[in-house]
Amino acid sequence: MRKSLLFLLVCCGLSAAASAWSAKPVEIRFAWWGGKVRNQATLKALDAFEARYPGIKVKAEYTGWDGYYSRFTTQMNSGTEADVMQTNWNWLTLLSKNGEGFYDLRQLSGPVGLDQYSPASLATTTVKGKINAIPVSANVMLFYYNAATWKKAGVAFPETWDELLKAGPVFKQKLGDNYYPLILSEQDGLLLLRSWLYQKYQKPMVDEQRRKIAWSHAELVEAFTFYKQLTDQHVIPDAKELAAYGKGVYYEMKPWINGEWAGIYNWNVLYPAESQNLPNPSDLVMGPYPMREGAKDAGQFNKTALMFSISKHSKHPQEAAMLIDFLMSQPEGVLATGLERGVPLSAAGEKILRDAGVLKDDDPVVTGLQQSAALPNHSPVMPWLEDPQIIALFTAARENIDHGKATIDEAASEFEQQANRVLRRIMR
């Protein structure tokens, strides 16, 4: 029986070492963040994994995005993190500056299936020669709109920033005060301003050599002034209005479901979650990427999306690697999760979804990548713009402007001063 089982494992492409799980049942922990759709899909995949490998039990630890990072860092600092963790690209600069924050996946090349990934994709998750994570998918910031609501408003999707500004008053006049062309979370708002200003000046927001904000004070004022235009022109709800809805994911809130928030600037991998919360998911469609006249670069933020990392403290790294490979490259795991985490960067995973008809070139997740590739997009992608401290400072500036606690000039000065302190600390 044991020889037969070992033979089956080898035939499945697993290393002989990975078969050790069959001798003694083990439990591994898997932590991730996500909305309802991602959670359900992942739990289904975990059920399939346990059915295939009854000697391995997986304890699911999942939450929404809010609070995940603080919990994650607390566990990392105390060595109590899960065996397998869904991680974010920018966390490598914060938690693994020398490449030793996570398990080096080169040591698990076979069971984790490194041969399914291109050298270019693995380079994005490699620090000091150590592969810290499996890159799950590619991620770009895009505009998705509720076509049904925009049709009611009688407005075409904006192709320029000026057209976006003009859409707000029309929504208010034709549909009412509760209707907005767009909803922006804190991070999305920061990345939108980054794109808007980069199109004009071709200038990164952060000076990595000097470890400070690269934009001048006048340029920061210009960016925050554009944010104020978005609220004043009824393009997005301001912080005062959003406060009434509490903390949470905007595309899971009632105004989004009802079509009152009729667009979102967010990652292409989130399209399934965003669309599935609408009564008619196909109403959510990708819009043009707004460009300034004569802009040489879109300033669009694109990066490796989610990652899967293994804890350097894991007592069961082989089994943890098997779980990642199952989710990324094995039919049961890949089909269960579909495009919920984007288009797999695993060659096997992509083929499985294409053969099953799940991955099609006209899928909004895929067309988002195609749109990005067609744009002039050469701006440097910097992880510092996703740092929670920088985002918190932007949120404070946004709230102070919206609540009348600070002028735009004062908010820009405070943001610049505090952001420079944070950057000097985290970029050491």
CSV table of C-alpha atoms in Angstrom, one decimal:
chain,number,residue,atom,x,y,z
A,1,MET,CA,0.0,0.0,0.0
A,2,ARG,CA,2.8,2.5,0.9
A,3,LYS,CA,4.8,1.7,-2.1
A,4,SER,CA,1.7,2.2,-4.2
A,5,LEU,CA,0.9,5.6,-2.6
A,6,LEU,CA,4.5,6.7,-3.1
A,7,PHE,CA,4.4,5.7,-6.7
A,8,LEU,CA,1.2,7.8,-7.2
A,9,LEU,CA,2.8,10.8,-5.6
A,10,VAL,CA,5.9,10.6,-7.9
A,11,CYS,CA,3.6,10.3,-10.9
A,12,CYS,CA,1.9,13.5,-9.8
A,13,GLY,CA,5.2,15.3,-10.1
A,14,LEU,CA,5.8,15.6,-6.3
A,15,SER,CA,9.2,15.1,-4.8
A,16,ALA,CA,9.9,12.0,-2.7
A,17,ALA,CA,10.4,14.2,0.3
A,18,ALA,CA,6.9,15.6,0.0
A,19,SER,CA,5.5,12.1,0.5
A,20,ALA,CA,6.5,12.3,4.1
A,21,TRP,CA,3.1,13.7,4.9
A,22,SER,CA,1.6,10.3,4.4
A,23,ALA,CA,3.5,8.8,7.4
A,24,LYS,CA,2.0,11.1,10.0
A,25,PRO,CA,-1.0,13.4,9.6
A,26,VAL,CA,-0.1,17.1,9.9
A,27,GLU,CA,-2.0,20.4,10.1
A,28,ILE,CA,-0.9,23.5,8.3
A,29,ARG,CA,-2.4,27.0,8.5
A,30,PHE,CA,-3.3,29.1,5.5
A,31,ALA,CA,-4.0,32.9,6.0
A,32,TRP,CA,-5.5,35.2,3.4
A,33,TRP,CA,-7.6,38.3,3.0
A,34,GLY,CA,-10.5,38.7,0.7
A,35,GLY,CA,-14.2,39.3,0.2
A,36,LYS,CA,-17.1,36.7,0.2
A,37,VAL,CA,-16.4,35.4,-3.3
A,38,ARG,CA,-12.7,34.8,-2.8
A,39,ASN,CA,-13.3,33.2,0.6
A,40,GLN,CA,-15.9,30.8,-0.7
A,41,ALA,CA,-13.7,29.9,-3.7
A,42,THR,CA,-10.7,29.3,-1.5
A,43,LEU,CA,-12.6,27.2,1.0
A,44,LYS,CA,-13.8,25.0,-1.9
A,45,ALA,CA,-10.2,24.6,-3.1
A,46,LEU,CA,-9.1,23.6,0.4
A,47,ASP,CA,-11.8,21.0,0.6
A,48,ALA,CA,-10.5,19.5,-2.6
A,49,PHE,CA,-6.9,19.6,-1.3
A,50,GLU,CA,-7.8,17.7,1.8
A,51,ALA,CA,-9.8,15.2,-0.2
A,52,ARG,CA,-6.7,14.6,-2.4
A,53,TYR,CA,-4.3,14.5,0.6
A,54,PRO,CA,-6.2,13.2,3.6
A,55,GLY,CA,-3.1,13.2,5.7
A,56,ILE,CA,-2.9,17.0,5.5
A,57,LYS,CA,-5.4,19.2,7.2
A,58,VAL,CA,-5.6,22.9,6.4
A,59,LYS,CA,-6.7,25.4,9.0
A,60,ALA,CA,-8.2,28.4,7.2
A,61,GLU,CA,-7.6,31.9,8.6
A,62,TYR,CA,-9.2,34.6,6.5
A,63,THR,CA,-10.4,38.1,7.1
A,64,GLY,CA,-11.2,41.2,5.0
A,65,TRP,CA,-8.4,43.6,4.0
A,66,ASP,CA,-8.9,45.9,6.9
A,67,GLY,CA,-6.8,44.8,9.8
A,68,TYR,CA,-5.1,41.9,7.9
A,69,TYR,CA,-1.7,43.6,7.7
A,70,SER,CA,-1.5,44.7,11.3
A,71,ARG,CA,-2.4,41.1,12.4
A,72,PHE,CA,0.0,39.7,9.9
A,73,THR,CA,3.0,41.9,11.1
A,74,THR,CA,2.2,41.1,14.8
A,75,GLN,CA,2.3,37.4,14.0
A,76,MET,CA,5.5,37.8,11.9
A,77,ASN,CA,7.2,39.7,14.8
A,78,SER,CA,6.3,36.9,17.2
A,79,GLY,CA,7.0,34.0,14.9
A,80,THR,CA,3.4,32.8,15.0
A,81,GLU,CA,2.4,33.4,11.4
A,82,ALA,CA,0.6,30.8,9.3
A,83,ASP,CA,2.5,28.2,7.3
A,84,VAL,CA,1.1,29.6,4.0
A,85,MET,CA,0.3,33.3,3.7
A,86,GLN,CA,-1.2,35.4,1.1
A,87,THR,CA,1.1,38.4,0.9
A,88,ASN,CA,1.4,41.7,-0.8
A,89,TRP,CA,4.2,42.7,-3.1
A,90,ASN,CA,5.3,45.8,-1.2
A,91,TRP,CA,5.6,43.9,2.1
A,92,LEU,CA,8.9,42.4,0.9
A,93,THR,CA,10.6,45.8,1.3
A,94,LEU,CA,9.2,46.1,4.8
A,95,LEU,CA,9.5,42.6,6.2
A,96,SER,CA,12.3,40.9,4.2
A,97,LYS,CA,14.9,43.6,3.3
A,98,ASN,CA,17.7,41.0,3.3
A,99,GLY,CA,15.6,38.2,1.8
A,100,GLU,CA,15.3,36.2,5.0
A,101,GLY,CA,11.9,37.2,6.1
A,102,PHE,CA,10.2,34.2,4.5
A,103,TYR,CA,11.2,30.7,3.5
A,104,ASP,CA,13.5,30.6,0.5
A,105,LEU,CA,11.4,28.7,-2.1
A,106,ARG,CA,14.4,27.7,-4.1
A,107,GLN,CA,14.8,25.0,-1.4
A,108,LEU,CA,11.3,23.8,-2.3
A,109,SER,CA,11.6,24.0,-6.1
A,110,GLY,CA,10.0,20.7,-6.9
A,111,PRO,CA,6.9,20.6,-4.6
A,112,VAL,CA,6.1,24.3,-5.1
A,113,GLY,CA,6.4,24.0,-8.9
A,114,LEU,CA,8.9,26.8,-9.6
A,115,ASP,CA,9.3,25.5,-13.2
A,116,GLN,CA,5.8,26.8,-13.9
A,117,TYR,CA,6.8,30.5,-13.5
A,118,SER,CA,8.9,32.7,-15.8
A,119,PRO,CA,12.2,34.1,-14.6
A,120,ALA,CA,10.8,37.6,-15.0
A,121,SER,CA,7.8,36.9,-12.7
A,122,LEU,CA,10.0,35.2,-10.1
A,123,ALA,CA,12.4,38.1,-10.2
A,124,THR,CA,9.6,40.3,-8.7
A,125,THR,CA,9.4,38.2,-5.6
A,126,THR,CA,13.2,37.6,-5.2
A,127,VAL,CA,15.1,39.5,-2.6
A,128,LYS,CA,18.9,39.1,-2.3
A,129,GLY,CA,18.8,35.9,-4.4
A,130,LYS,CA,16.1,34.3,-2.2
A,131,ILE,CA,12.7,33.6,-3.7
A,132,ASN,CA,10.3,34.9,-1.0
A,133,ALA,CA,7.0,34.1,-2.6
A,134,ILE,CA,5.2,32.6,-5.6
A,135,PRO,CA,3.8,35.5,-7.7
A,136,VAL,CA,0.1,34.7,-8.1
A,137,SER,CA,-0.9,37.1,-10.9
A,138,ALA,CA,-0.3,40.5,-12.5
A,139,ASN,CA,-2.2,43.5,-11.2
A,140,VAL,CA,-3.1,46.9,-12.8
A,141,MET,CA,-5.2,49.8,-11.6
A,142,LEU,CA,-8.2,50.3,-13.9
A,143,PHE,CA,-11.5,52.0,-14.2
A,144,TYR,CA,-14.6,49.8,-14.1
A,145,TYR,CA,-18.0,51.3,-14.5
A,146,ASN,CA,-21.6,50.1,-13.9
A,147,ALA,CA,-22.8,50.4,-17.5
A,148,ALA,CA,-26.5,50.4,-16.4
A,149,THR,CA,-26.2,53.5,-14.2
A,150,TRP,CA,-24.0,55.4,-16.7
A,151,LYS,CA,-26.7,54.7,-19.4
A,152,LYS,CA,-29.4,56.1,-17.1
A,153,ALA,CA,-27.2,59.2,-16.6
A,154,GLY,CA,-26.8,59.4,-20.4
A,155,VAL,CA,-23.0,59.9,-20.1
A,156,ALA,CA,-20.3,58.2,-22.1
A,157,PHE,CA,-17.4,56.7,-20.2
A,158,PRO,CA,-14.7,59.4,-19.8
A,159,GLU,CA,-11.6,59.2,-21.9
A,160,THR,CA,-10.0,62.3,-20.3
A,161,TRP,CA,-9.8,63.6,-16.7
A,162,ASP,CA,-11.8,66.6,-17.8
A,163,GLU,CA,-14.6,64.4,-19.0
A,164,LEU,CA,-14.5,62.6,-15.7
A,165,LEU,CA,-15.0,65.9,-13.9
A,166,LYS,CA,-17.9,66.8,-16.1
A,167,ALA,CA,-19.7,63.6,-15.4
A,168,GLY,CA,-20.3,64.4,-11.7
A,169,PRO,CA,-22.8,67.2,-12.1
A,170,VAL,CA,-24.7,65.3,-14.7
A,171,PHE,CA,-25.1,62.3,-12.3
A,172,LYS,CA,-26.3,64.6,-9.6
A,173,GLN,CA,-28.8,66.4,-11.8
A,174,LYS,CA,-30.2,63.4,-13.6
A,175,LEU,CA,-30.0,60.7,-11.0
A,176,GLY,CA,-29.9,62.5,-7.6
A,177,ASP,CA,-27.5,63.4,-4.8
A,178,ASN,CA,-26.8,59.8,-3.9
A,179,TYR,CA,-25.3,58.9,-7.4
A,180,TYR,CA,-21.6,59.3,-8.1
A,181,PRO,CA,-19.6,58.3,-11.2
A,182,LEU,CA,-16.8,56.9,-9.0
A,183,ILE,CA,-15.9,55.6,-5.6
A,184,LEU,CA,-12.3,55.7,-4.3
A,185,SER,CA,-10.8,54.0,-1.3
A,186,GLU,CA,-7.8,55.7,0.4
A,187,GLN,CA,-5.1,53.7,-1.4
A,188,ASP,CA,-7.0,54.0,-4.7
A,189,GLY,CA,-7.2,57.8,-4.3
A,190,LEU,CA,-3.5,58.1,-3.7
A,191,LEU,CA,-2.7,56.0,-6.8
A,192,LEU,CA,-5.2,57.9,-8.9
A,193,LEU,CA,-3.5,61.2,-8.0
A,194,ARG,CA,-0.1,59.7,-8.7
A,195,SER,CA,-1.3,58.7,-12.2
A,196,TRP,CA,-2.9,62.1,-12.9
A,197,LEU,CA,0.2,64.1,-11.9
A,198,TYR,CA,2.7,61.7,-13.6
A,199,GLN,CA,0.9,62.2,-16.9
A,200,LYS,CA,1.8,65.9,-16.6
A,201,TYR,CA,5.3,65.9,-15.2
A,202,GLN,CA,6.6,62.4,-15.8
A,203,LYS,CA,7.9,62.5,-12.2
A,204,PRO,CA,7.8,59.7,-9.6
A,205,MET,CA,6.2,60.6,-6.3
A,206,VAL,CA,9.1,59.2,-4.2
A,207,ASP,CA,12.8,60.0,-4.6
A,208,GLU,CA,14.4,56.7,-3.7
A,209,GLN,CA,17.9,58.1,-3.6
A,210,ARG,CA,17.1,60.9,-1.2
A,211,ARG,CA,14.4,58.9,0.6
A,212,LYS,CA,11.8,61.6,0.5
A,213,ILE,CA,8.7,62.8,-1.5
A,214,ALA,CA,9.9,63.8,-4.9
A,215,TRP,CA,7.0,66.1,-5.7
A,216,SER,CA,7.5,69.7,-4.9
A,217,HIS,CA,5.2,71.4,-2.5
A,218,ALA,CA,3.5,73.1,-5.4
A,219,GLU,CA,3.0,69.8,-7.1
A,220,LEU,CA,1.5,68.3,-3.9
A,221,VAL,CA,-0.9,71.2,-3.7
A,222,GLU,CA,-1.8,70.6,-7.3
A,223,ALA,CA,-2.6,66.9,-6.6
A,224,PHE,CA,-4.7,67.7,-3.6
A,225,THR,CA,-6.5,70.4,-5.5
A,226,PHE,CA,-7.5,67.9,-8.1
A,227,TYR,CA,-8.8,65.6,-5.3
A,228,LYS,CA,-10.9,68.5,-4.0
A,229,GLN,CA,-12.2,69.0,-7.6
A,230,LEU,CA,-13.4,65.4,-7.6
A,231,THR,CA,-15.5,65.9,-4.5
A,232,ASP,CA,-16.7,69.4,-5.4
A,233,GLN,CA,-17.8,68.3,-8.8
A,234,HIS,CA,-19.7,65.3,-7.3
A,235,VAL,CA,-17.5,62.8,-9.0
A,236,ILE,CA,-16.7,60.9,-5.7
A,237,PRO,CA,-18.3,61.1,-2.3
A,238,ASP,CA,-16.1,63.0,0.2
A,239,ALA,CA,-14.8,61.7,3.5
A,240,LYS,CA,-17.7,63.2,5.5
A,241,GLU,CA,-20.3,61.2,3.5
A,242,LEU,CA,-18.2,58.0,3.5
A,243,ALA,CA,-17.9,58.1,7.3
A,244,ALA,CA,-21.6,57.3,7.5
A,245,TYR,CA,-20.9,53.8,6.0
A,246,GLY,CA,-18.2,52.9,8.4
A,247,LYS,CA,-15.1,50.9,7.6
A,248,GLY,CA,-15.3,48.1,5.1
A,249,VAL,CA,-14.9,47.2,1.4
A,250,TYR,CA,-16.8,49.7,-0.7
A,251,TYR,CA,-17.9,47.2,-3.4
A,252,GLU,CA,-19.6,45.2,-0.7
A,253,MET,CA,-21.7,48.2,0.5
A,254,LYS,CA,-25.3,49.0,-0.4
A,255,PRO,CA,-24.6,52.0,-2.6
A,256,TRP,CA,-22.4,49.9,-4.8
A,257,ILE,CA,-24.9,47.1,-5.0
A,258,ASN,CA,-27.7,49.5,-5.8
A,259,GLY,CA,-25.6,51.1,-8.6
A,260,GLU,CA,-25.4,54.5,-6.8
A,261,TRP,CA,-21.6,54.3,-6.8
A,262,ALA,CA,-21.3,53.7,-10.5
A,263,GLY,CA,-17.6,53.1,-10.9
A,264,ILE,CA,-14.4,52.1,-9.2
A,265,TYR,CA,-10.7,52.7,-9.7
A,266,ASN,CA,-9.2,49.5,-8.5
A,267,TRP,CA,-7.1,46.4,-9.3
A,268,ASN,CA,-8.1,44.2,-12.3
A,269,VAL,CA,-7.9,41.1,-10.1
A,270,LEU,CA,-10.8,42.4,-8.0
A,271,TYR,CA,-13.2,42.5,-10.9
A,272,PRO,CA,-14.9,39.1,-10.0
A,273,ALA,CA,-15.6,40.3,-6.5
A,274,GLU,CA,-16.8,43.7,-7.6
A,275,SER,CA,-19.1,42.4,-10.3
A,276,GLN,CA,-20.5,39.5,-8.4
A,277,ASN,CA,-21.9,42.0,-5.8
A,278,LEU,CA,-24.1,43.6,-8.5
A,279,PRO,CA,-27.6,42.2,-9.3
A,280,ASN,CA,-26.4,41.8,-12.9
A,281,PRO,CA,-22.6,41.2,-12.8
A,282,SER,CA,-22.2,41.8,-16.5
A,283,ASP,CA,-23.2,45.4,-15.9
A,284,LEU,CA,-19.6,46.1,-14.7
A,285,VAL,CA,-17.4,46.8,-17.6
A,286,MET,CA,-14.0,48.3,-18.1
A,287,GLY,CA,-13.7,51.9,-19.2
A,288,PRO,CA,-11.0,53.8,-21.0
A,289,TYR,CA,-8.0,54.9,-19.0
A,290,PRO,CA,-8.2,58.8,-18.8
A,291,MET,CA,-5.3,60.6,-20.4
A,292,ARG,CA,-4.1,64.2,-20.5
A,293,GLU,CA,-3.7,65.6,-24.0
A,294,GLY,CA,-0.2,65.0,-25.1
A,295,ALA,CA,0.7,62.7,-22.1
A,296,LYS,CA,3.7,60.5,-22.9
A,297,ASP,CA,3.0,58.1,-20.0
A,298,ALA,CA,-0.2,56.9,-18.3
A,299,GLY,CA,1.4,56.7,-14.9
A,300,GLN,CA,-0.6,53.6,-14.3
A,301,PHE,CA,0.3,51.5,-11.3
A,302,ASN,CA,1.0,47.9,-12.3
A,303,LYS,CA,2.8,45.2,-10.3
A,304,THR,CA,2.9,41.6,-9.3
A,305,ALA,CA,-0.4,41.2,-7.5
A,306,LEU,CA,-1.0,38.8,-4.7
A,307,MET,CA,1.7,36.4,-3.6
A,308,PHE,CA,1.9,33.1,-1.6
A,309,SER,CA,4.7,32.9,0.9
A,310,ILE,CA,5.8,30.2,3.3
A,311,SER,CA,6.8,31.0,6.9
A,312,LYS,CA,10.4,30.5,7.7
A,313,HIS,CA,9.2,29.1,11.0
A,314,SER,CA,7.0,26.5,9.3
A,315,LYS,CA,7.4,22.9,10.6
A,316,HIS,CA,5.8,21.6,7.5
A,317,PRO,CA,7.3,23.5,4.5
A,318,GLN,CA,6.9,20.5,2.1
A,319,GLU,CA,3.2,20.3,2.8
A,320,ALA,CA,2.9,24.1,2.6
A,321,ALA,CA,4.6,24.0,-0.8
A,322,MET,CA,2.2,21.3,-2.0
A,323,LEU,CA,-0.7,23.5,-1.0
A,324,ILE,CA,0.6,26.4,-3.1
A,325,ASP,CA,1.2,24.2,-6.1
A,326,PHE,CA,-2.3,22.7,-5.7
A,327,LEU,CA,-3.9,26.2,-5.7
A,328,MET,CA,-1.7,27.5,-8.6
A,329,SER,CA,-1.1,24.5,-10.9
A,330,GLN,CA,-3.4,21.5,-10.1
A,331,PRO,CA,-6.8,21.3,-11.8
A,332,GLU,CA,-8.9,20.9,-8.7
A,333,GLY,CA,-7.3,24.0,-7.0
A,334,VAL,CA,-7.1,26.2,-10.1
A,335,LEU,CA,-10.7,25.5,-11.2
A,336,ALA,CA,-12.1,26.1,-7.7
A,337,THR,CA,-10.6,29.5,-7.4
A,338,GLY,CA,-10.9,30.5,-11.1
A,339,LEU,CA,-9.9,34.1,-11.7
A,340,GLU,CA,-10.7,35.2,-8.1
A,341,ARG,CA,-7.0,36.1,-7.7
A,342,GLY,CA,-6.4,37.1,-11.2
A,343,VAL,CA,-4.9,35.4,-14.2
A,344,PRO,CA,-2.5,32.8,-12.9
A,345,LEU,CA,1.2,33.4,-13.6
A,346,SER,CA,1.6,29.6,-13.4
A,347,ALA,CA,1.8,28.2,-16.9
A,348,ALA,CA,-0.1,25.2,-15.9
A,349,GLY,CA,-2.7,27.2,-14.1
A,350,GLU,CA,-3.3,29.5,-17.1
A,351,LYS,CA,-3.7,26.5,-19.4
A,352,ILE,CA,-6.1,24.7,-17.1
A,353,LEU,CA,-8.4,27.8,-17.0
A,354,ARG,CA,-8.1,28.3,-20.8
A,355,ASP,CA,-8.9,24.7,-21.6
A,356,ALA,CA,-11.9,24.8,-19.2
A,357,GLY,CA,-13.2,27.9,-20.9
A,358,VAL,CA,-12.9,30.0,-17.7
A,359,LEU,CA,-10.1,32.2,-19.0
A,360,LYS,CA,-11.1,34.0,-22.2
A,361,ASP,CA,-9.4,36.9,-23.9
A,362,ASP,CA,-12.6,39.0,-23.6
A,363,ASP,CA,-12.8,38.5,-19.8
A,364,PRO,CA,-12.5,41.9,-18.0
A,365,VAL,CA,-9.6,40.6,-15.9
A,366,VAL,CA,-7.7,39.8,-19.1
A,367,THR,CA,-8.8,42.8,-21.1
A,368,GLY,CA,-7.5,44.9,-18.3
A,369,LEU,CA,-4.0,43.5,-18.7
A,370,GLN,CA,-4.3,44.0,-22.5
A,371,GLN,CA,-5.4,47.7,-22.0
A,372,SER,CA,-2.5,48.3,-19.7
A,373,ALA,CA,0.0,46.8,-22.2
A,374,ALA,CA,-1.4,49.0,-25.0
A,375,LEU,CA,-0.9,52.2,-22.9
A,376,PRO,CA,2.4,54.1,-22.7
A,377,ASN,CA,3.4,52.8,-19.3
A,378,HIS,CA,7.0,53.1,-18.2
A,379,SER,CA,6.7,54.9,-14.9
A,380,PRO,CA,8.6,53.2,-12.1
A,381,VAL,CA,6.4,51.2,-9.7
A,382,MET,CA,7.4,51.8,-6.1
A,383,PRO,CA,6.3,49.8,-3.2
A,384,TRP,CA,6.4,52.8,-0.8
A,385,LEU,CA,3.1,54.1,-2.2
A,386,GLU,CA,1.4,51.0,-0.7
A,387,ASP,CA,2.9,51.4,2.7
A,388,PRO,CA,0.1,51.5,5.3
A,389,GLN,CA,1.7,54.5,7.0
A,390,ILE,CA,1.8,56.5,3.8
A,391,ILE,CA,-1.7,55.6,3.0
A,392,ALA,CA,-2.8,56.6,6.5
A,393,LEU,CA,-1.2,60.0,6.0
A,394,PHE,CA,-3.0,60.5,2.7
A,395,THR,CA,-6.3,59.5,4.4
A,396,ALA,CA,-5.7,62.1,7.2
A,397,ALA,CA,-5.0,64.8,4.6
A,398,ARG,CA,-8.1,63.8,2.6
A,399,GLU,CA,-10.3,63.9,5.8
A,400,ASN,CA,-8.8,67.2,7.0
A,401,ILE,CA,-9.6,68.8,3.6
A,402,ASP,CA,-13.1,67.4,3.5
A,403,HIS,CA,-14.0,68.3,7.0
A,404,GLY,CA,-12.6,71.8,6.7
A,405,LYS,CA,-9.9,71.2,9.3
A,406,ALA,CA,-7.1,72.2,7.0
A,407,THR,CA,-6.6,74.1,3.8
A,408,ILE,CA,-5.2,72.3,0.8
A,409,ASP,CA,-1.9,74.0,1.3
A,410,GLU,CA,-1.8,73.0,5.0
A,411,ALA,CA,-2.8,69.4,4.2
A,412,ALA,CA,-0.1,69.2,1.6
A,413,SER,CA,2.6,70.5,4.0
A,414,GLU,CA,1.6,68.1,6.8
A,415,PHE,CA,1.5,65.2,4.4
A,416,GLU,CA,4.9,66.1,3.0
A,417,GLN,CA,6.5,66.5,6.4
A,418,GLN,CA,5.2,63.3,7.9
A,419,ALA,CA,5.7,61.2,4.7
A,420,ASN,CA,9.3,62.2,4.6
A,421,ARG,CA,9.8,61.0,8.2
A,422,VAL,CA,8.2,57.7,7.3
A,423,LEU,CA,10.2,57.3,4.2
A,424,ARG,CA,13.5,58.0,6.0
A,425,ARG,CA,12.6,55.3,8.5
A,426,ILE,CA,11.3,52.5,6.2
A,427,MET,CA,13.9,53.0,3.3
A,428,ARG,CA,17.0,52.5,5.5
